[in-house]
Amino acid sequence: GAGVSQSPSNKVTEKGKDVELRCDPISGHTALYWYRQRLGQGLEFLIYFQGNSAPDKSGLPSDRFSAERTGESVSTLTIQRTQQEDSAVYLCASSFQGGHPGGQETQYFGPGTRLLVL
Amino acid sequence: EDQVTQSPEALRLQEGESSSLNCSYTVSGLRGLFWYRQDPGKGPEFLFTLYSAGEEKEKERLKATLTKKESFLHITAPKPEDSATYLCAVQGYSSASKIIFGSGTRLSIRP
């Protein structure tokens, strides 16, 4: 596709249920990021995938959060036993490894999944 | 610890009234500083990347500048369609994968 897509666009769930969020990156992009954005706040880094390297999971807030990515394609973010404080917009971004030497390539963001935990 | 602070939190301008948004940062070796625009209900949209102090980049009514401690996003003669939240982010060499975002400046342009 032309851009990063995420599904579902909105998700309402009950406290204690598990949810799975999906991200389809731009074809050919080797890097993929997940962020969380609470209302009126900036983006909080969750996890980073780069090719076949081990992911950087340092931003995951608890062991209820996990993410997977198969190769350089789709990624899923899973939140187990959801809590009300998990309510937020979850954003995915992808980038093409390359560009300015020693610099950071441009991240392209999806529209996000708005999660509401009741 | 890498940190980004944006000011003001919100800014209301009259159409045509130029101003600047500030992004102060601390990072252990700057690899890149980024500006994004975010419209309500959408993901951030990339505007600029700055790599070293003294660098400037322009796009239409926007101009981004960078020093060793802060970046400014100057907006000249803004139009209502420039209304959005503007996010600043930094990436340091100590943790190449982690990009730290500020909380943003909500810009509103009145016609």
PDB file of C-alpha atoms in Angstrom:
ATOM      1  CA  GLY A   1       0.000   0.000   0.000  1.00  0.00           C
ATOM      2  CA  ALA A   2       0.928   3.652  -0.223  1.00  0.00           C
ATOM      3  CA  GLY A   3       1.326   4.175   3.502  1.00  0.00           C
ATOM      4  CA  VAL A   4       1.362   2.539   6.897  1.00  0.00           C
ATOM      5  CA  SER A   5      -1.970   1.013   7.809  1.00  0.00           C
ATOM      6  CA  GLN A   6      -3.259  -0.033  11.206  1.00  0.00           C
ATOM      7  CA  SER A   7      -6.240  -2.031  12.336  1.00  0.00           C
ATOM      8  CA  PRO A   8      -8.609  -1.779  13.951  1.00  0.00           C
ATOM      9  CA  SER A   9      -8.984   1.988  13.878  1.00  0.00           C
ATOM     10  CA  ASN A  10     -10.951   1.875  17.112  1.00  0.00           C
ATOM     11  CA  LYS A  11     -11.223  -0.779  19.805  1.00  0.00           C
ATOM     12  CA  VAL A  12     -13.397  -0.778  22.900  1.00  0.00           C
ATOM     13  CA  THR A  13     -12.769  -3.587  25.348  1.00  0.00           C
ATOM     14  CA  GLU A  14     -13.533  -4.556  28.894  1.00  0.00           C
ATOM     15  CA  LYS A  15     -10.955  -4.496  31.631  1.00  0.00           C
ATOM     16  CA  GLY A  16      -9.151  -7.821  31.834  1.00  0.00           C
ATOM     17  CA  LYS A  17      -9.613  -8.801  28.189  1.00  0.00           C
ATOM     18  CA  ASP A  18      -6.728  -9.274  25.759  1.00  0.00           C
ATOM     19  CA  VAL A  19      -6.422  -7.123  22.613  1.00  0.00           C
ATOM     20  CA  GLU A  20      -4.340  -7.441  19.476  1.00  0.00           C
ATOM     21  CA  LEU A  21      -3.414  -4.475  17.329  1.00  0.00           C
ATOM     22  CA  ARG A  22      -2.055  -4.800  13.809  1.00  0.00           C
ATOM     23  CA  CYS A  23       0.372  -2.724  11.767  1.00  0.00           C
ATOM     24  CA  ASP A  24       1.135  -3.074   8.055  1.00  0.00           C
ATOM     25  CA  PRO A  25       4.307  -1.098   7.264  1.00  0.00           C
ATOM     26  CA  ILE A  26       5.276   0.406   3.957  1.00  0.00           C
ATOM     27  CA  SER A  27       6.647  -2.286   1.670  1.00  0.00           C
ATOM     28  CA  GLY A  28      10.442  -2.396   1.777  1.00  0.00           C
ATOM     29  CA  HIS A  29      10.756  -0.621   5.119  1.00  0.00           C
ATOM     30  CA  THR A  30      12.984  -2.639   7.409  1.00  0.00           C
ATOM     31  CA  ALA A  31      12.401  -0.678  10.608  1.00  0.00           C
ATOM     32  CA  LEU A  32       9.123  -0.644  12.534  1.00  0.00           C
ATOM     33  CA  TYR A  33       8.205   1.218  15.726  1.00  0.00           C
ATOM     34  CA  TRP A  34       5.276   1.099  18.123  1.00  0.00           C
ATOM     35  CA  TYR A  35       4.342   4.140  20.220  1.00  0.00           C
ATOM     36  CA  ARG A  36       1.636   4.947  22.736  1.00  0.00           C
ATOM     37  CA  GLN A  37       0.042   8.389  22.877  1.00  0.00           C
ATOM     38  CA  ARG A  38      -2.154   9.324  25.805  1.00  0.00           C
ATOM     39  CA  LEU A  39      -4.645  12.133  25.408  1.00  0.00           C
ATOM     40  CA  GLY A  40      -2.901  15.495  25.046  1.00  0.00           C
ATOM     41  CA  GLN A  41       0.545  14.008  25.428  1.00  0.00           C
ATOM     42  CA  GLY A  42       3.526  13.197  23.263  1.00  0.00           C
ATOM     43  CA  LEU A  43       4.485   9.808  21.907  1.00  0.00           C
ATOM     44  CA  GLU A  44       5.881   7.166  24.242  1.00  0.00           C
ATOM     45  CA  PHE A  45       8.264   4.668  22.648  1.00  0.00           C
ATOM     46  CA  LEU A  46       7.257   1.034  23.148  1.00  0.00           C
ATOM     47  CA  ILE A  47       9.262  -1.266  20.865  1.00  0.00           C
ATOM     48  CA  TYR A  48      11.493  -1.208  17.768  1.00  0.00           C
ATOM     49  CA  PHE A  49      12.072  -3.880  15.139  1.00  0.00           C
ATOM     50  CA  GLN A  50      14.930  -3.715  12.632  1.00  0.00           C
ATOM     51  CA  GLY A  51      15.139  -6.469  10.051  1.00  0.00           C
ATOM     52  CA  ASN A  52      16.006  -9.794  11.631  1.00  0.00           C
ATOM     53  CA  SER A  53      17.779  -8.239  14.617  1.00  0.00           C
ATOM     54  CA  ALA A  54      16.501  -8.758  18.147  1.00  0.00           C
ATOM     55  CA  PRO A  55      13.855  -6.111  18.873  1.00  0.00           C
ATOM     56  CA  ASP A  56      14.434  -3.277  21.321  1.00  0.00           C
ATOM     57  CA  LYS A  57      11.711  -3.875  23.894  1.00  0.00           C
ATOM     58  CA  SER A  58      12.981  -1.337  26.403  1.00  0.00           C
ATOM     59  CA  GLY A  59       9.872   0.855  26.177  1.00  0.00           C
ATOM     60  CA  LEU A  60       7.279  -1.795  26.956  1.00  0.00           C
ATOM     61  CA  PRO A  61       5.579  -0.679  30.206  1.00  0.00           C
ATOM     62  CA  SER A  62       4.889  -4.140  31.627  1.00  0.00           C
ATOM     63  CA  ASP A  63       4.968  -7.841  30.820  1.00  0.00           C
ATOM     64  CA  ARG A  64       1.329  -7.576  29.730  1.00  0.00           C
ATOM     65  CA  PHE A  65       2.618  -5.936  26.557  1.00  0.00           C
ATOM     66  CA  SER A  66       4.266  -7.923  23.775  1.00  0.00           C
ATOM     67  CA  ALA A  67       4.855  -7.487  20.061  1.00  0.00           C
ATOM     68  CA  GLU A  68       5.864  -9.654  17.160  1.00  0.00           C
ATOM     69  CA  ARG A  69       6.992  -9.046  13.640  1.00  0.00           C
ATOM     70  CA  THR A  70       7.564 -11.634  10.949  1.00  0.00           C
ATOM     71  CA  GLY A  71      10.495 -10.635   8.785  1.00  0.00           C
ATOM     72  CA  GLU A  72       9.917  -7.184   7.361  1.00  0.00           C
ATOM     73  CA  SER A  73       6.156  -7.407   7.203  1.00  0.00           C
ATOM     74  CA  VAL A  74       3.186  -7.152   9.507  1.00  0.00           C
ATOM     75  CA  SER A  75       3.565  -6.530  13.215  1.00  0.00           C
ATOM     76  CA  THR A  76       1.110  -7.201  16.010  1.00  0.00           C
ATOM     77  CA  LEU A  77       1.051  -5.562  19.432  1.00  0.00           C
ATOM     78  CA  THR A  78      -0.728  -7.608  22.075  1.00  0.00           C
ATOM     79  CA  ILE A  79      -1.931  -6.286  25.407  1.00  0.00           C
ATOM     80  CA  GLN A  80      -3.005  -8.952  27.874  1.00  0.00           C
ATOM     81  CA  ARG A  81      -5.396  -8.411  30.778  1.00  0.00           C
ATOM     82  CA  THR A  82      -6.066  -4.817  29.731  1.00  0.00           C
ATOM     83  CA  GLN A  83      -6.337  -2.108  32.350  1.00  0.00           C
ATOM     84  CA  GLN A  84      -8.046   1.274  32.146  1.00  0.00           C
ATOM     85  CA  GLU A  85      -4.669   3.020  32.077  1.00  0.00           C
ATOM     86  CA  ASP A  86      -3.946   1.224  28.787  1.00  0.00           C
ATOM     87  CA  SER A  87      -6.517   3.479  27.088  1.00  0.00           C
ATOM     88  CA  ALA A  88      -4.611   5.497  24.504  1.00  0.00           C
ATOM     89  CA  VAL A  89      -3.843   5.769  20.816  1.00  0.00           C
ATOM     90  CA  TYR A  90      -1.313   3.189  19.676  1.00  0.00           C
ATOM     91  CA  LEU A  91       0.734   4.379  16.722  1.00  0.00           C
ATOM     92  CA  CYS A  92       2.926   2.393  14.396  1.00  0.00           C
ATOM     93  CA  ALA A  93       5.667   3.849  12.205  1.00  0.00           C
ATOM     94  CA  SER A  94       8.015   2.376   9.634  1.00  0.00           C
ATOM     95  CA  SER A  95      11.176   3.606   7.992  1.00  0.00           C
ATOM     96  CA  PHE A  96      13.582   2.563   5.281  1.00  0.00           C
ATOM     97  CA  GLN A  97      17.043   1.879   6.599  1.00  0.00           C
ATOM     98  CA  GLY A  98      19.352   4.299   4.860  1.00  0.00           C
ATOM     99  CA  GLY A  99      19.470   7.971   4.041  1.00  0.00           C
ATOM    100  CA  HIS A 100      21.833  10.513   5.596  1.00  0.00           C
ATOM    101  CA  PRO A 101      25.011   8.771   6.759  1.00  0.00           C
ATOM    102  CA  GLY A 102      24.905   8.404  10.508  1.00  0.00           C
ATOM    103  CA  GLY A 103      21.485   9.958  10.583  1.00  0.00           C
ATOM    104  CA  GLN A 104      17.991   8.728  11.147  1.00  0.00           C
ATOM    105  CA  GLU A 105      15.743   7.888   8.280  1.00  0.00           C
ATOM    106  CA  THR A 106      12.264   9.404   8.129  1.00  0.00           C
ATOM    107  CA  GLN A 107       9.505   7.634  10.027  1.00  0.00           C
ATOM    108  CA  TYR A 108       6.123   7.309   8.372  1.00  0.00           C
ATOM    109  CA  PHE A 109       3.234   6.914  10.780  1.00  0.00           C
ATOM    110  CA  GLY A 110      -0.029   5.055  10.479  1.00  0.00           C
ATOM    111  CA  PRO A 111      -3.329   6.603  11.611  1.00  0.00           C
ATOM    112  CA  GLY A 112      -3.266   4.768  14.926  1.00  0.00           C
ATOM    113  CA  THR A 113      -5.594   2.491  16.858  1.00  0.00           C
ATOM    114  CA  ARG A 114      -7.698   4.202  19.508  1.00  0.00           C
ATOM    115  CA  LEU A 115      -8.055   1.809  22.432  1.00  0.00           C
ATOM    116  CA  LEU A 116     -10.625   2.368  25.162  1.00  0.00           C
ATOM    117  CA  VAL A 117     -10.664   0.040  28.129  1.00  0.00           C
ATOM    118  CA  LEU A 118     -13.875   0.212  30.129  1.00  0.00           C
TER     119      LEU A 118
ATOM    120  CA  GLU B   1      18.671  10.749  30.223  1.00  0.00           C
ATOM    121  CA  ASP B   2      17.505  12.144  26.891  1.00  0.00           C
ATOM    122  CA  GLN B   3      14.743  14.704  27.265  1.00  0.00           C
ATOM    123  CA  VAL B   4      12.626  17.006  25.075  1.00  0.00           C
ATOM    124  CA  THR B   5      10.579  19.985  26.290  1.00  0.00           C
ATOM    125  CA  GLN B   6       8.318  21.968  23.992  1.00  0.00           C
ATOM    126  CA  SER B   7       6.884  25.413  24.607  1.00  0.00           C
ATOM    127  CA  PRO B   8       4.389  26.881  24.657  1.00  0.00           C
ATOM    128  CA  GLU B   9       1.874  24.076  25.218  1.00  0.00           C
ATOM    129  CA  ALA B  10      -0.681  25.987  23.169  1.00  0.00           C
ATOM    130  CA  LEU B  11      -0.489  29.020  20.903  1.00  0.00           C
ATOM    131  CA  ARG B  12      -3.327  30.970  19.324  1.00  0.00           C
ATOM    132  CA  LEU B  13      -2.454  33.327  16.483  1.00  0.00           C
ATOM    133  CA  GLN B  14      -4.316  35.514  14.092  1.00  0.00           C
ATOM    134  CA  GLU B  15      -3.980  34.615  10.420  1.00  0.00           C
ATOM    135  CA  GLY B  16      -0.812  36.271   9.115  1.00  0.00           C
ATOM    136  CA  GLU B  17       0.725  36.680  12.580  1.00  0.00           C
ATOM    137  CA  SER B  18       4.192  35.103  12.527  1.00  0.00           C
ATOM    138  CA  SER B  19       5.623  33.308  15.575  1.00  0.00           C
ATOM    139  CA  SER B  20       7.984  30.553  16.727  1.00  0.00           C
ATOM    140  CA  LEU B  21       7.656  27.270  18.575  1.00  0.00           C
ATOM    141  CA  ASN B  22      10.462  26.110  20.834  1.00  0.00           C
ATOM    142  CA  CYS B  23      11.933  22.656  21.409  1.00  0.00           C
ATOM    143  CA  SER B  24      14.608  22.364  24.100  1.00  0.00           C
ATOM    144  CA  TYR B  25      16.495  19.104  24.314  1.00  0.00           C
ATOM    145  CA  THR B  26      19.174  17.232  26.182  1.00  0.00           C
ATOM    146  CA  VAL B  27      20.716  14.211  24.525  1.00  0.00           C
ATOM    147  CA  SER B  28      23.977  12.321  24.758  1.00  0.00           C
ATOM    148  CA  GLY B  29      25.183  12.961  21.220  1.00  0.00           C
ATOM    149  CA  LEU B  30      22.517  14.163  18.824  1.00  0.00           C
ATOM    150  CA  ARG B  31      21.904  11.863  15.924  1.00  0.00           C
ATOM    151  CA  GLY B  32      18.872  13.750  14.647  1.00  0.00           C
ATOM    152  CA  LEU B  33      16.115  16.159  15.654  1.00  0.00           C
ATOM    153  CA  PHE B  34      12.721  15.788  14.011  1.00  0.00           C
ATOM    154  CA  TRP B  35       9.640  17.948  13.601  1.00  0.00           C
ATOM    155  CA  TYR B  36       6.234  16.448  12.916  1.00  0.00           C
ATOM    156  CA  ARG B  37       2.778  17.858  12.393  1.00  0.00           C
ATOM    157  CA  GLN B  38      -0.195  15.990  13.870  1.00  0.00           C
ATOM    158  CA  ASP B  39      -3.801  16.701  12.962  1.00  0.00           C
ATOM    159  CA  PRO B  40      -6.618  15.531  15.274  1.00  0.00           C
ATOM    160  CA  GLY B  41      -7.328  11.836  14.910  1.00  0.00           C
ATOM    161  CA  LYS B  42      -4.324  11.203  12.667  1.00  0.00           C
ATOM    162  CA  GLY B  43      -0.774   9.984  12.991  1.00  0.00           C
ATOM    163  CA  PRO B  44       2.143  12.425  12.930  1.00  0.00           C
ATOM    164  CA  GLU B  45       3.281  13.663   9.533  1.00  0.00           C
ATOM    165  CA  PHE B  46       7.001  14.207   8.985  1.00  0.00           C
ATOM    166  CA  LEU B  47       8.164  17.776   8.377  1.00  0.00           C
ATOM    167  CA  PHE B  48      11.938  18.081   8.917  1.00  0.00           C
ATOM    168  CA  THR B  49      15.071  16.358  10.154  1.00  0.00           C
ATOM    169  CA  LEU B  50      17.983  18.446  11.453  1.00  0.00           C
ATOM    170  CA  TYR B  51      21.351  16.852  12.163  1.00  0.00           C
ATOM    171  CA  SER B  52      23.771  19.543  13.346  1.00  0.00           C
ATOM    172  CA  ALA B  53      23.815  22.962  14.981  1.00  0.00           C
ATOM    173  CA  GLY B  54      23.400  25.764  12.502  1.00  0.00           C
ATOM    174  CA  GLU B  55      21.342  23.726  10.097  1.00  0.00           C
ATOM    175  CA  GLU B  56      18.107  25.198   8.743  1.00  0.00           C
ATOM    176  CA  LYS B  57      15.326  23.718   6.618  1.00  0.00           C
ATOM    177  CA  GLU B  58      12.265  25.292   5.054  1.00  0.00           C
ATOM    178  CA  LYS B  59       8.945  24.104   3.727  1.00  0.00           C
ATOM    179  CA  GLU B  60       6.323  26.596   2.596  1.00  0.00           C
ATOM    180  CA  ARG B  61       5.570  28.829   5.617  1.00  0.00           C
ATOM    181  CA  LEU B  62       7.668  26.739   8.021  1.00  0.00           C
ATOM    182  CA  LYS B  63      11.354  27.036   8.826  1.00  0.00           C
ATOM    183  CA  ALA B  64      13.207  24.869  11.334  1.00  0.00           C
ATOM    184  CA  THR B  65      16.490  25.865  12.936  1.00  0.00           C
ATOM    185  CA  LEU B  66      18.832  24.035  15.307  1.00  0.00           C
ATOM    186  CA  THR B  67      21.352  24.962  17.994  1.00  0.00           C
ATOM    187  CA  LYS B  68      23.196  22.717  20.447  1.00  0.00           C
ATOM    188  CA  LYS B  69      20.407  23.066  22.998  1.00  0.00           C
ATOM    189  CA  GLU B  70      17.217  23.861  21.147  1.00  0.00           C
ATOM    190  CA  SER B  71      15.321  23.988  17.902  1.00  0.00           C
ATOM    191  CA  PHE B  72      12.813  26.523  16.696  1.00  0.00           C
ATOM    192  CA  LEU B  73       9.979  26.063  14.258  1.00  0.00           C
ATOM    193  CA  HIS B  74       9.256  29.450  12.764  1.00  0.00           C
ATOM    194  CA  ILE B  75       5.926  29.955  11.089  1.00  0.00           C
ATOM    195  CA  THR B  76       5.587  32.941   8.778  1.00  0.00           C
ATOM    196  CA  ALA B  77       2.215  34.471   7.897  1.00  0.00           C
ATOM    197  CA  PRO B  78       0.291  31.375   9.014  1.00  0.00           C
ATOM    198  CA  LYS B  79      -3.037  30.327   7.568  1.00  0.00           C
ATOM    199  CA  PRO B  80      -5.903  28.504   9.333  1.00  0.00           C
ATOM    200  CA  GLU B  81      -4.844  25.249   7.649  1.00  0.00           C
ATOM    201  CA  ASP B  82      -1.580  25.414   9.600  1.00  0.00           C
ATOM    202  CA  SER B  83      -3.571  24.697  12.762  1.00  0.00           C
ATOM    203  CA  ALA B  84      -2.300  21.424  14.242  1.00  0.00           C
ATOM    204  CA  THR B  85      -0.131  20.022  17.007  1.00  0.00           C
ATOM    205  CA  TYR B  86       3.576  20.260  16.225  1.00  0.00           C
ATOM    206  CA  LEU B  87       5.786  17.578  17.741  1.00  0.00           C
ATOM    207  CA  CYS B  88       9.539  17.651  18.238  1.00  0.00           C
ATOM    208  CA  ALA B  89      11.609  14.508  18.756  1.00  0.00           C
ATOM    209  CA  VAL B  90      15.281  13.633  19.204  1.00  0.00           C
ATOM    210  CA  GLN B  91      17.395  10.586  18.629  1.00  0.00           C
ATOM    211  CA  GLY B  92      20.720  10.173  20.397  1.00  0.00           C
ATOM    212  CA  TYR B  93      23.678   7.937  19.650  1.00  0.00           C
ATOM    213  CA  SER B  94      23.383   6.230  23.038  1.00  0.00           C
ATOM    214  CA  SER B  95      20.169   4.479  22.039  1.00  0.00           C
ATOM    215  CA  ALA B  96      19.775   4.535  18.300  1.00  0.00           C
ATOM    216  CA  SER B  97      16.359   2.921  18.293  1.00  0.00           C
ATOM    217  CA  LYS B  98      14.706   5.096  20.915  1.00  0.00           C
ATOM    218  CA  ILE B  99      13.289   8.379  19.680  1.00  0.00           C
ATOM    219  CA  ILE B 100      12.140  10.730  22.434  1.00  0.00           C
ATOM    220  CA  PHE B 101       9.141  12.945  21.701  1.00  0.00           C
ATOM    221  CA  GLY B 102       8.074  16.161  23.348  1.00  0.00           C
ATOM    222  CA  SER B 103       4.446  16.686  24.353  1.00  0.00           C
ATOM    223  CA  GLY B 104       3.842  19.063  21.466  1.00  0.00           C
ATOM    224  CA  THR B 105       2.573  22.582  20.852  1.00  0.00           C
ATOM    225  CA  ARG B 106      -1.075  22.969  19.845  1.00  0.00           C
ATOM    226  CA  LEU B 107      -1.193  25.738  17.292  1.00  0.00           C
ATOM    227  CA  SER B 108      -4.479  27.416  16.402  1.00  0.00           C
ATOM    228  CA  ILE B 109      -4.726  30.011  13.643  1.00  0.00           C
ATOM    229  CA  ARG B 110      -7.825  32.238  13.625  1.00  0.00           C
ATOM    230  CA  PRO B 111      -9.063  33.551  10.259  1.00  0.00           C
TER     231      PRO B 111
END
